[in-house]
Each structure stands twice: as C-alpha cells, then as structure tokens.
Amino acid sequence: MLIDLLKAAFLGIVEGLTEFIPVSSTGHLLLLGHFFGFDDQDFGKTFTVLIQLGSILAILSVYFVRLVQIARGLLDDPQARRFVLGVLIAFLPAALVGALLHGFIKGVLFNPWIVCISLVVGGLVLLWVDQLNLKPRFHDAMRFSLPMYLAIGAFQCLAMIPGVSRSGATIVSAMFLGADKRSAAEFSFYLAMPTMAGAFAYDLYKNLDQMTGHNTAVVAVGFVTAFVAGWFVVKGLLAYVSRHGFALFAYWRLIVGGIGLAALIAGV
C-alpha cells in the first residue's frame, strides 16, 4: 500500500509538471508506469486520466478571477460570449473523437512504443517550429476567429495519441494559424479545462467498478501532488514561453523518447 502511494505521489508530480508544457504528460506517465510496474491493463491507465483533475483545479485556481469576469460578461459582453462559444467549439472535436474511440485509444494507443516514437517526432516538430519566422496576427486568446478555434480543436485530436501532447498540438496549431506564443499557450490553458474535465468524467464513469478503497486513495494522492506541481507550472509557463520558445521542451522530448526506445529495444 505505502509503495503504491509513493508511486502515485511521484506520478502526480510528473503529471502536474508536464500537463501544460508540450512534452505529453500522458506519455510520461505511461512510460513511468511501464518501467515502474504500475501499468496494470485497467487501473494503471485509468489512474493516468483521473489524476488530471488535480491539474484542472490548478488552472481554475490560477485563473479564478479571470474566469469569474468572463462568466459575468456572459450577460452583457459580446466578446466574453464569443470567447466561451469559441472554447466550446474547440472542445467538440476531442469530445466526439474521445467518446467514439475511447476503447481503441486506451487499448491500442496507450503503448510505450507509440509514446516514445511520438515524443521523438514531436520534439523534431517543436525544433522546426521554433526556427520559423512566423508573423502573428493575434495577441489575445479571446480574440481568435471562430474558424480558428475550431481548427485548433481539430488539431487537439492528435493528442489522443500518447506522446503527441495536448498542449503541444494546440499551441503549435494556434501559432500556425496566426497566434503569438503567449496567446497560443494561454488558449491551451483555457481549452484544457473542458477537455481534461470531460476525459476525467468519462473515464471515471467507465471505470467506477475499479474505484475500490485502495485505488481511490492512490488516485487521491496523485490528484493532490498533480495540483501542487501544476499550479507552479501554470504560474510560470506563459512568461517562459514568451521569452525562450520551445527548444528546451523539444530537447527534453528527444532525450526521454530516445532513452525510452533504447530501454524497450533492450527489453527492460
């Protein structure tokens, strides 16, 4: 029991640190679960999804005042209503694909080989994007066009492949569609709220039978540590990305993916 709780605490920290940066939190958790022996076909993968609630609450706590302002603006502010509509439009593709392919995603794609390959490919893409001389037209996440919100949501579906990174897919697609780095990262935060909450609720509903006393305690520990780690990342990521870009995350992906592939080939 104690060992499982310690593993859950560590994995929760990893979830919180990696959820909002373009390195794939799910990919990291699956690899650690595989090499830690914490990848039971059912609960290990369910745990990976459920502890995301801690990261969701981290965003809500950091953006609480801003979210309250947006909620109040729904009554008399057309821009606030348009932004909420944009977030819902961006959320829909992932909601549909996730519901339709839930079994395939967890049964086939949650695979350490796929994770490692996706990490390496995604790292190369980030390095390429960081070198491009993109000319941003949008500097405020609340002012993207509605078709742009939909396109970002469609690209988010690529993150159904573990190792791709939800934040990476949304940030890169937003930049290609005309957003600057800061607004692209900020919209990724906003879109994470319904996307991760939906994944959490759906997975919990599908796996309620697994929530025994022991498993609930394990998820609770992972949830708490994910919240704490995620809070610090959300507070600092926008400023870092604005100044330094994505090269650090790209190299991290290449290192982790390369080490993972080497370990898998060696039969570890």
PDB file of C-alpha atoms in Angstrom:
ATOM      1  CA  MET A   1       0.000   0.000   0.000  1.00  0.00           C
ATOM      2  CA  LEU A   2       2.715   2.506   1.012  1.00  0.00           C
ATOM      3  CA  ILE A   3       4.735   1.757  -2.126  1.00  0.00           C
ATOM      4  CA  ASP A   4       1.673   2.375  -4.313  1.00  0.00           C
ATOM      5  CA  LEU A   5       1.017   5.697  -2.571  1.00  0.00           C
ATOM      6  CA  LEU A   6       4.624   6.802  -3.057  1.00  0.00           C
ATOM      7  CA  LYS A   7       4.434   5.853  -6.734  1.00  0.00           C
ATOM      8  CA  ALA A   8       1.149   7.763  -7.036  1.00  0.00           C
ATOM      9  CA  ALA A   9       2.696  10.851  -5.413  1.00  0.00           C
ATOM     10  CA  PHE A  10       5.638  10.772  -7.805  1.00  0.00           C
ATOM     11  CA  LEU A  11       3.442  10.213 -10.855  1.00  0.00           C
ATOM     12  CA  GLY A  12       1.160  13.040  -9.712  1.00  0.00           C
ATOM     13  CA  ILE A  13       4.138  15.404  -9.586  1.00  0.00           C
ATOM     14  CA  VAL A  14       5.120  14.317 -13.095  1.00  0.00           C
ATOM     15  CA  GLU A  15       1.526  14.889 -14.293  1.00  0.00           C
ATOM     16  CA  GLY A  16       1.412  18.395 -12.838  1.00  0.00           C
ATOM     17  CA  LEU A  17       4.831  19.358 -14.196  1.00  0.00           C
ATOM     18  CA  THR A  18       4.192  18.057 -17.709  1.00  0.00           C
ATOM     19  CA  GLU A  19       0.462  18.608 -18.352  1.00  0.00           C
ATOM     20  CA  PHE A  20       0.732  22.174 -19.600  1.00  0.00           C
ATOM     21  CA  ILE A  21       4.081  22.071 -21.358  1.00  0.00           C
ATOM     22  CA  PRO A  22       4.430  20.465 -24.813  1.00  0.00           C
ATOM     23  CA  VAL A  23       6.060  17.201 -23.682  1.00  0.00           C
ATOM     24  CA  SER A  24       2.980  14.954 -23.185  1.00  0.00           C
ATOM     25  CA  SER A  25       2.027  14.256 -19.583  1.00  0.00           C
ATOM     26  CA  THR A  26       0.169  11.092 -20.594  1.00  0.00           C
ATOM     27  CA  GLY A  27       3.216   9.839 -22.452  1.00  0.00           C
ATOM     28  CA  HIS A  28       5.458  10.419 -19.440  1.00  0.00           C
ATOM     29  CA  LEU A  29       3.001   8.730 -17.082  1.00  0.00           C
ATOM     30  CA  LEU A  30       2.642   5.713 -19.353  1.00  0.00           C
ATOM     31  CA  LEU A  31       6.399   5.295 -19.653  1.00  0.00           C
ATOM     32  CA  LEU A  32       6.956   5.670 -15.920  1.00  0.00           C
ATOM     33  CA  GLY A  33       4.068   3.330 -15.237  1.00  0.00           C
ATOM     34  CA  HIS A  34       5.544   0.775 -17.631  1.00  0.00           C
ATOM     35  CA  PHE A  35       9.024   0.873 -16.123  1.00  0.00           C
ATOM     36  CA  PHE A  36       7.707   1.130 -12.537  1.00  0.00           C
ATOM     37  CA  GLY A  37       5.384  -1.831 -12.996  1.00  0.00           C
ATOM     38  CA  PHE A  38       2.412   0.473 -12.433  1.00  0.00           C
ATOM     39  CA  ASP A  39       0.748  -0.124 -15.782  1.00  0.00           C
ATOM     40  CA  ASP A  40      -1.958  -2.630 -14.931  1.00  0.00           C
ATOM     41  CA  GLN A  41      -4.085  -3.009 -18.068  1.00  0.00           C
ATOM     42  CA  ASP A  42      -7.064  -1.364 -16.385  1.00  0.00           C
ATOM     43  CA  PHE A  43      -6.324   0.709 -13.319  1.00  0.00           C
ATOM     44  CA  GLY A  44      -2.866   1.974 -14.303  1.00  0.00           C
ATOM     45  CA  LYS A  45      -4.265   3.600 -17.443  1.00  0.00           C
ATOM     46  CA  THR A  46      -7.343   4.846 -15.605  1.00  0.00           C
ATOM     47  CA  PHE A  47      -5.114   6.416 -12.939  1.00  0.00           C
ATOM     48  CA  THR A  48      -3.262   8.309 -15.683  1.00  0.00           C
ATOM     49  CA  VAL A  49      -6.510  10.005 -16.719  1.00  0.00           C
ATOM     50  CA  LEU A  50      -8.109  10.532 -13.317  1.00  0.00           C
ATOM     51  CA  ILE A  51      -5.253  12.414 -11.669  1.00  0.00           C
ATOM     52  CA  GLN A  52      -5.610  15.072 -14.361  1.00  0.00           C
ATOM     53  CA  LEU A  53      -8.344  16.523 -12.165  1.00  0.00           C
ATOM     54  CA  GLY A  54      -5.597  17.932  -9.944  1.00  0.00           C
ATOM     55  CA  SER A  55      -4.112  19.793 -12.904  1.00  0.00           C
ATOM     56  CA  ILE A  56      -7.565  21.077 -13.913  1.00  0.00           C
ATOM     57  CA  LEU A  57      -8.084  22.562 -10.460  1.00  0.00           C
ATOM     58  CA  ALA A  58      -4.614  24.127 -10.656  1.00  0.00           C
ATOM     59  CA  ILE A  59      -5.711  26.106 -13.747  1.00  0.00           C
ATOM     60  CA  LEU A  60      -9.008  27.034 -12.114  1.00  0.00           C
ATOM     61  CA  SER A  61      -7.234  28.365  -9.030  1.00  0.00           C
ATOM     62  CA  VAL A  62      -4.774  30.475 -11.041  1.00  0.00           C
ATOM     63  CA  TYR A  63      -7.402  31.806 -13.466  1.00  0.00           C
ATOM     64  CA  PHE A  64     -10.266  32.038 -10.968  1.00  0.00           C
ATOM     65  CA  VAL A  65     -10.660  35.824 -11.083  1.00  0.00           C
ATOM     66  CA  ARG A  66     -10.403  35.884 -14.889  1.00  0.00           C
ATOM     67  CA  LEU A  67     -12.975  33.098 -15.200  1.00  0.00           C
ATOM     68  CA  VAL A  68     -15.378  34.926 -12.892  1.00  0.00           C
ATOM     69  CA  GLN A  69     -15.013  38.038 -15.043  1.00  0.00           C
ATOM     70  CA  ILE A  70     -15.751  36.034 -18.185  1.00  0.00           C
ATOM     71  CA  ALA A  71     -18.780  34.413 -16.532  1.00  0.00           C
ATOM     72  CA  ARG A  72     -20.164  37.805 -15.504  1.00  0.00           C
ATOM     73  CA  GLY A  73     -19.538  39.117 -19.003  1.00  0.00           C
ATOM     74  CA  LEU A  74     -21.828  36.487 -20.498  1.00  0.00           C
ATOM     75  CA  LEU A  75     -24.761  38.737 -19.591  1.00  0.00           C
ATOM     76  CA  ASP A  76     -23.618  41.935 -21.302  1.00  0.00           C
ATOM     77  CA  ASP A  77     -20.254  41.439 -23.030  1.00  0.00           C
ATOM     78  CA  PRO A  78     -20.402  40.079 -26.619  1.00  0.00           C
ATOM     79  CA  GLN A  79     -16.668  39.337 -26.581  1.00  0.00           C
ATOM     80  CA  ALA A  80     -16.993  37.144 -23.474  1.00  0.00           C
ATOM     81  CA  ARG A  81     -19.921  35.241 -25.039  1.00  0.00           C
ATOM     82  CA  ARG A  82     -17.975  34.800 -28.270  1.00  0.00           C
ATOM     83  CA  PHE A  83     -14.920  33.506 -26.403  1.00  0.00           C
ATOM     84  CA  VAL A  84     -16.916  30.948 -24.423  1.00  0.00           C
ATOM     85  CA  LEU A  85     -18.524  29.815 -27.685  1.00  0.00           C
ATOM     86  CA  GLY A  86     -15.042  29.536 -29.200  1.00  0.00           C
ATOM     87  CA  VAL A  87     -13.803  27.332 -26.353  1.00  0.00           C
ATOM     88  CA  LEU A  88     -16.851  25.069 -26.697  1.00  0.00           C
ATOM     89  CA  ILE A  89     -16.342  24.843 -30.470  1.00  0.00           C
ATOM     90  CA  ALA A  90     -12.679  23.932 -29.939  1.00  0.00           C
ATOM     91  CA  PHE A  91     -13.668  21.312 -27.353  1.00  0.00           C
ATOM     92  CA  LEU A  92     -16.194  19.481 -29.543  1.00  0.00           C
ATOM     93  CA  PRO A  93     -13.810  17.577 -31.887  1.00  0.00           C
ATOM     94  CA  ALA A  94     -11.908  15.993 -28.988  1.00  0.00           C
ATOM     95  CA  ALA A  95     -15.166  15.193 -27.179  1.00  0.00           C
ATOM     96  CA  LEU A  96     -16.549  13.366 -30.214  1.00  0.00           C
ATOM     97  CA  VAL A  97     -13.338  11.528 -31.113  1.00  0.00           C
ATOM     98  CA  GLY A  98     -12.636  10.629 -27.480  1.00  0.00           C
ATOM     99  CA  ALA A  99     -16.116   9.179 -26.946  1.00  0.00           C
ATOM    100  CA  LEU A 100     -16.115   7.240 -30.229  1.00  0.00           C
ATOM    101  CA  LEU A 101     -12.576   5.846 -29.935  1.00  0.00           C
ATOM    102  CA  HIS A 102     -12.198   5.532 -26.153  1.00  0.00           C
ATOM    103  CA  GLY A 103     -11.644   1.765 -26.227  1.00  0.00           C
ATOM    104  CA  PHE A 104      -9.201   1.920 -29.139  1.00  0.00           C
ATOM    105  CA  ILE A 105      -7.207   4.751 -27.580  1.00  0.00           C
ATOM    106  CA  LYS A 106      -6.720   3.019 -24.231  1.00  0.00           C
ATOM    107  CA  GLY A 107      -6.466  -0.496 -25.633  1.00  0.00           C
ATOM    108  CA  VAL A 108      -4.141   0.130 -28.585  1.00  0.00           C
ATOM    109  CA  LEU A 109      -2.568   3.588 -28.481  1.00  0.00           C
ATOM    110  CA  PHE A 110      -1.600   3.509 -24.787  1.00  0.00           C
ATOM    111  CA  ASN A 111       1.574   1.708 -25.765  1.00  0.00           C
ATOM    112  CA  PRO A 112       5.145   2.599 -24.714  1.00  0.00           C
ATOM    113  CA  TRP A 113       6.493   2.151 -28.262  1.00  0.00           C
ATOM    114  CA  ILE A 114       3.958   4.623 -29.648  1.00  0.00           C
ATOM    115  CA  VAL A 115       4.740   7.031 -26.806  1.00  0.00           C
ATOM    116  CA  CYS A 116       8.481   7.027 -27.470  1.00  0.00           C
ATOM    117  CA  ILE A 117       8.145   7.448 -31.223  1.00  0.00           C
ATOM    118  CA  SER A 118       5.625  10.281 -30.729  1.00  0.00           C
ATOM    119  CA  LEU A 119       7.940  12.019 -28.267  1.00  0.00           C
ATOM    120  CA  VAL A 120      10.828  11.951 -30.739  1.00  0.00           C
ATOM    121  CA  VAL A 121       8.751  13.077 -33.725  1.00  0.00           C
ATOM    122  CA  GLY A 122       7.091  15.802 -31.669  1.00  0.00           C
ATOM    123  CA  GLY A 123      10.488  17.024 -30.452  1.00  0.00           C
ATOM    124  CA  LEU A 124      11.690  17.415 -34.024  1.00  0.00           C
ATOM    125  CA  VAL A 125       8.486  19.302 -34.922  1.00  0.00           C
ATOM    126  CA  LEU A 126       8.966  21.693 -31.980  1.00  0.00           C
ATOM    127  CA  LEU A 127      12.558  22.402 -33.019  1.00  0.00           C
ATOM    128  CA  TRP A 128      11.369  23.134 -36.551  1.00  0.00           C
ATOM    129  CA  VAL A 129       8.553  25.417 -35.367  1.00  0.00           C
ATOM    130  CA  ASP A 130      10.908  27.302 -33.063  1.00  0.00           C
ATOM    131  CA  GLN A 131      13.084  28.210 -36.053  1.00  0.00           C
ATOM    132  CA  LEU A 132      10.239  29.518 -38.215  1.00  0.00           C
ATOM    133  CA  ASN A 133       9.771  33.239 -38.652  1.00  0.00           C
ATOM    134  CA  LEU A 134       6.023  33.246 -38.083  1.00  0.00           C
ATOM    135  CA  LYS A 135       4.155  36.555 -38.239  1.00  0.00           C
ATOM    136  CA  PRO A 136       1.485  36.511 -35.529  1.00  0.00           C
ATOM    137  CA  ARG A 137      -1.787  38.335 -36.135  1.00  0.00           C
ATOM    138  CA  PHE A 138      -3.434  37.530 -32.798  1.00  0.00           C
ATOM    139  CA  HIS A 139      -2.075  38.572 -29.408  1.00  0.00           C
ATOM    140  CA  ASP A 140      -5.143  37.833 -27.282  1.00  0.00           C
ATOM    141  CA  ALA A 141      -6.587  34.329 -26.849  1.00  0.00           C
ATOM    142  CA  MET A 142     -10.073  35.839 -26.511  1.00  0.00           C
ATOM    143  CA  ARG A 143      -9.955  37.379 -29.996  1.00  0.00           C
ATOM    144  CA  PHE A 144      -9.232  34.398 -32.247  1.00  0.00           C
ATOM    145  CA  SER A 145     -11.728  33.839 -35.061  1.00  0.00           C
ATOM    146  CA  LEU A 146     -14.360  31.122 -34.633  1.00  0.00           C
ATOM    147  CA  PRO A 147     -12.950  29.023 -37.534  1.00  0.00           C
ATOM    148  CA  MET A 148      -9.532  29.297 -35.834  1.00  0.00           C
ATOM    149  CA  TYR A 149     -10.977  27.951 -32.570  1.00  0.00           C
ATOM    150  CA  LEU A 150     -12.457  25.004 -34.480  1.00  0.00           C
ATOM    151  CA  ALA A 151      -9.177  24.296 -36.292  1.00  0.00           C
ATOM    152  CA  ILE A 152      -7.228  24.297 -33.013  1.00  0.00           C
ATOM    153  CA  GLY A 153      -9.771  21.879 -31.576  1.00  0.00           C
ATOM    154  CA  ALA A 154      -9.368  19.597 -34.563  1.00  0.00           C
ATOM    155  CA  PHE A 155      -5.584  19.566 -34.141  1.00  0.00           C
ATOM    156  CA  GLN A 156      -6.047  18.805 -30.449  1.00  0.00           C
ATOM    157  CA  CYS A 157      -7.403  15.397 -31.501  1.00  0.00           C
ATOM    158  CA  LEU A 158      -3.854  14.419 -32.491  1.00  0.00           C
ATOM    159  CA  ALA A 159      -3.117  14.326 -28.770  1.00  0.00           C
ATOM    160  CA  MET A 160      -5.300  11.222 -28.487  1.00  0.00           C
ATOM    161  CA  ILE A 161      -2.022   9.564 -29.485  1.00  0.00           C
ATOM    162  CA  PRO A 162       0.007   9.409 -26.237  1.00  0.00           C
ATOM    163  CA  GLY A 163       3.295  11.224 -26.636  1.00  0.00           C
ATOM    164  CA  VAL A 164       1.941  13.853 -29.019  1.00  0.00           C
ATOM    165  CA  SER A 165       0.973  16.284 -26.206  1.00  0.00           C
ATOM    166  CA  ARG A 166      -2.362  18.065 -25.950  1.00  0.00           C
ATOM    167  CA  SER A 167      -0.728  21.391 -25.128  1.00  0.00           C
ATOM    168  CA  GLY A 168       1.833  20.883 -27.904  1.00  0.00           C
ATOM    169  CA  ALA A 169      -0.834  20.204 -30.529  1.00  0.00           C
ATOM    170  CA  THR A 170      -2.933  23.201 -29.512  1.00  0.00           C
ATOM    171  CA  ILE A 171      -0.039  25.639 -29.104  1.00  0.00           C
ATOM    172  CA  VAL A 172       1.660  24.732 -32.401  1.00  0.00           C
ATOM    173  CA  SER A 173      -1.595  24.773 -34.377  1.00  0.00           C
ATOM    174  CA  ALA A 174      -2.582  28.133 -32.866  1.00  0.00           C
ATOM    175  CA  MET A 175       0.796  29.596 -33.841  1.00  0.00           C
ATOM    176  CA  PHE A 176       0.467  28.338 -37.409  1.00  0.00           C
ATOM    177  CA  LEU A 177      -2.993  29.908 -37.518  1.00  0.00           C
ATOM    178  CA  GLY A 178      -1.638  33.312 -36.505  1.00  0.00           C
ATOM    179  CA  ALA A 179      -1.368  33.421 -32.699  1.00  0.00           C
ATOM    180  CA  ASP A 180       1.745  34.588 -30.898  1.00  0.00           C
ATOM    181  CA  LYS A 181       3.428  32.221 -28.426  1.00  0.00           C
ATOM    182  CA  ARG A 182       1.840  33.695 -25.325  1.00  0.00           C
ATOM    183  CA  SER A 183      -1.759  33.763 -26.560  1.00  0.00           C
ATOM    184  CA  ALA A 184      -1.353  30.271 -28.057  1.00  0.00           C
ATOM    185  CA  ALA A 185      -0.178  28.904 -24.699  1.00  0.00           C
ATOM    186  CA  GLU A 186      -2.911  30.764 -22.817  1.00  0.00           C
ATOM    187  CA  PHE A 187      -5.661  29.400 -25.058  1.00  0.00           C
ATOM    188  CA  SER A 188      -4.211  25.936 -24.474  1.00  0.00           C
ATOM    189  CA  PHE A 189      -4.888  26.518 -20.748  1.00  0.00           C
ATOM    190  CA  TYR A 190      -8.489  27.529 -21.378  1.00  0.00           C
ATOM    191  CA  LEU A 191      -9.133  24.613 -23.718  1.00  0.00           C
ATOM    192  CA  ALA A 192      -7.591  22.213 -21.219  1.00  0.00           C
ATOM    193  CA  MET A 193     -10.379  22.875 -18.718  1.00  0.00           C
ATOM    194  CA  PRO A 194     -13.335  21.308 -20.607  1.00  0.00           C
ATOM    195  CA  THR A 195     -11.139  18.770 -22.413  1.00  0.00           C
ATOM    196  CA  MET A 196      -9.498  17.341 -19.301  1.00  0.00           C
ATOM    197  CA  ALA A 197     -12.684  17.608 -17.240  1.00  0.00           C
ATOM    198  CA  GLY A 198     -14.556  15.690 -19.938  1.00  0.00           C
ATOM    199  CA  ALA A 199     -11.873  12.989 -20.117  1.00  0.00           C
ATOM    200  CA  PHE A 200     -11.895  12.709 -16.316  1.00  0.00           C
ATOM    201  CA  ALA A 201     -15.691  12.416 -16.069  1.00  0.00           C
ATOM    202  CA  TYR A 202     -15.966   9.919 -18.938  1.00  0.00           C
ATOM    203  CA  ASP A 203     -13.150   7.706 -17.659  1.00  0.00           C
ATOM    204  CA  LEU A 204     -14.497   7.776 -14.106  1.00  0.00           C
ATOM    205  CA  TYR A 205     -17.948   6.781 -15.374  1.00  0.00           C
ATOM    206  CA  LYS A 206     -16.484   3.932 -17.453  1.00  0.00           C
ATOM    207  CA  ASN A 207     -14.339   2.636 -14.576  1.00  0.00           C
ATOM    208  CA  LEU A 208     -16.369   3.199 -11.420  1.00  0.00           C
ATOM    209  CA  ASP A 209     -16.070  -0.512 -10.625  1.00  0.00           C
ATOM    210  CA  GLN A 210     -12.295  -0.088 -10.193  1.00  0.00           C
ATOM    211  CA  MET A 211     -12.614   2.614  -7.531  1.00  0.00           C
ATOM    212  CA  THR A 212     -12.031   0.435  -4.501  1.00  0.00           C
ATOM    213  CA  GLY A 213     -10.798   1.936  -1.239  1.00  0.00           C
ATOM    214  CA  HIS A 214      -7.169   1.273  -2.170  1.00  0.00           C
ATOM    215  CA  ASN A 215      -7.482   2.639  -5.702  1.00  0.00           C
ATOM    216  CA  THR A 216      -9.363   5.725  -4.516  1.00  0.00           C
ATOM    217  CA  ALA A 217      -6.562   6.511  -2.053  1.00  0.00           C
ATOM    218  CA  VAL A 218      -3.966   6.096  -4.789  1.00  0.00           C
ATOM    219  CA  VAL A 219      -5.869   8.469  -7.117  1.00  0.00           C
ATOM    220  CA  ALA A 220      -6.343  10.989  -4.284  1.00  0.00           C
ATOM    221  CA  VAL A 221      -2.594  11.138  -3.602  1.00  0.00           C
ATOM    222  CA  GLY A 222      -1.827  11.559  -7.310  1.00  0.00           C
ATOM    223  CA  PHE A 223      -4.506  14.237  -7.559  1.00  0.00           C
ATOM    224  CA  VAL A 224      -3.044  16.329  -4.719  1.00  0.00           C
ATOM    225  CA  THR A 225       0.534  16.239  -5.987  1.00  0.00           C
ATOM    226  CA  ALA A 226      -0.635  16.964  -9.558  1.00  0.00           C
ATOM    227  CA  PHE A 227      -2.481  20.032  -8.287  1.00  0.00           C
ATOM    228  CA  VAL A 228       0.561  21.445  -6.462  1.00  0.00           C
ATOM    229  CA  ALA A 229       3.001  20.824  -9.324  1.00  0.00           C
ATOM    230  CA  GLY A 230       0.525  22.038 -11.960  1.00  0.00           C
ATOM    231  CA  TRP A 231      -0.076  25.292 -10.065  1.00  0.00           C
ATOM    232  CA  PHE A 232       3.598  26.257 -10.274  1.00  0.00           C
ATOM    233  CA  VAL A 233       3.788  25.401 -13.987  1.00  0.00           C
ATOM    234  CA  VAL A 234       0.681  27.426 -14.888  1.00  0.00           C
ATOM    235  CA  LYS A 235       2.032  30.425 -12.960  1.00  0.00           C
ATOM    236  CA  GLY A 236       5.343  30.434 -14.822  1.00  0.00           C
ATOM    237  CA  LEU A 237       4.837  28.930 -18.276  1.00  0.00           C
ATOM    238  CA  LEU A 238       3.490  31.946 -20.188  1.00  0.00           C
ATOM    239  CA  ALA A 239       6.408  34.149 -19.218  1.00  0.00           C
ATOM    240  CA  TYR A 240       8.944  31.423 -20.028  1.00  0.00           C
ATOM    241  CA  VAL A 241       7.492  30.592 -23.444  1.00  0.00           C
ATOM    242  CA  SER A 242       7.255  34.269 -24.394  1.00  0.00           C
ATOM    243  CA  ARG A 243      10.963  34.763 -23.706  1.00  0.00           C
ATOM    244  CA  HIS A 244      12.556  31.435 -24.627  1.00  0.00           C
ATOM    245  CA  GLY A 245      10.310  29.500 -27.015  1.00  0.00           C
ATOM    246  CA  PHE A 246      10.083  25.708 -27.116  1.00  0.00           C
ATOM    247  CA  ALA A 247      13.635  24.447 -27.677  1.00  0.00           C
ATOM    248  CA  LEU A 248      14.046  23.198 -24.087  1.00  0.00           C
ATOM    249  CA  PHE A 249      10.872  21.114 -24.347  1.00  0.00           C
ATOM    250  CA  ALA A 250      11.912  19.787 -27.753  1.00  0.00           C
ATOM    251  CA  TYR A 251      15.269  18.547 -26.461  1.00  0.00           C
ATOM    252  CA  TRP A 252      13.583  17.029 -23.406  1.00  0.00           C
ATOM    253  CA  ARG A 253      11.205  15.097 -25.664  1.00  0.00           C
ATOM    254  CA  LEU A 254      14.109  13.809 -27.774  1.00  0.00           C
ATOM    255  CA  ILE A 255      16.048  12.691 -24.686  1.00  0.00           C
ATOM    256  CA  VAL A 256      13.115  10.952 -22.989  1.00  0.00           C
ATOM    257  CA  GLY A 257      11.871   9.365 -26.208  1.00  0.00           C
ATOM    258  CA  GLY A 258      15.367   8.201 -27.163  1.00  0.00           C
ATOM    259  CA  ILE A 259      16.081   6.693 -23.725  1.00  0.00           C
ATOM    260  CA  GLY A 260      12.663   5.024 -23.729  1.00  0.00           C
ATOM    261  CA  LEU A 261      13.232   3.467 -27.150  1.00  0.00           C
ATOM    262  CA  ALA A 262      16.657   2.241 -26.100  1.00  0.00           C
ATOM    263  CA  ALA A 263      15.193   0.649 -22.964  1.00  0.00           C
ATOM    264  CA  LEU A 264      12.379  -1.005 -24.905  1.00  0.00           C
ATOM    265  CA  ILE A 265      14.794  -2.372 -27.504  1.00  0.00           C
ATOM    266  CA  ALA A 266      16.964  -3.705 -24.684  1.00  0.00           C
ATOM    267  CA  GLY A 267      13.922  -5.468 -23.266  1.00  0.00           C
ATOM    268  CA  VAL A 268      13.767  -3.520 -20.000  1.00  0.00           C
TER     269      VAL A 268
END
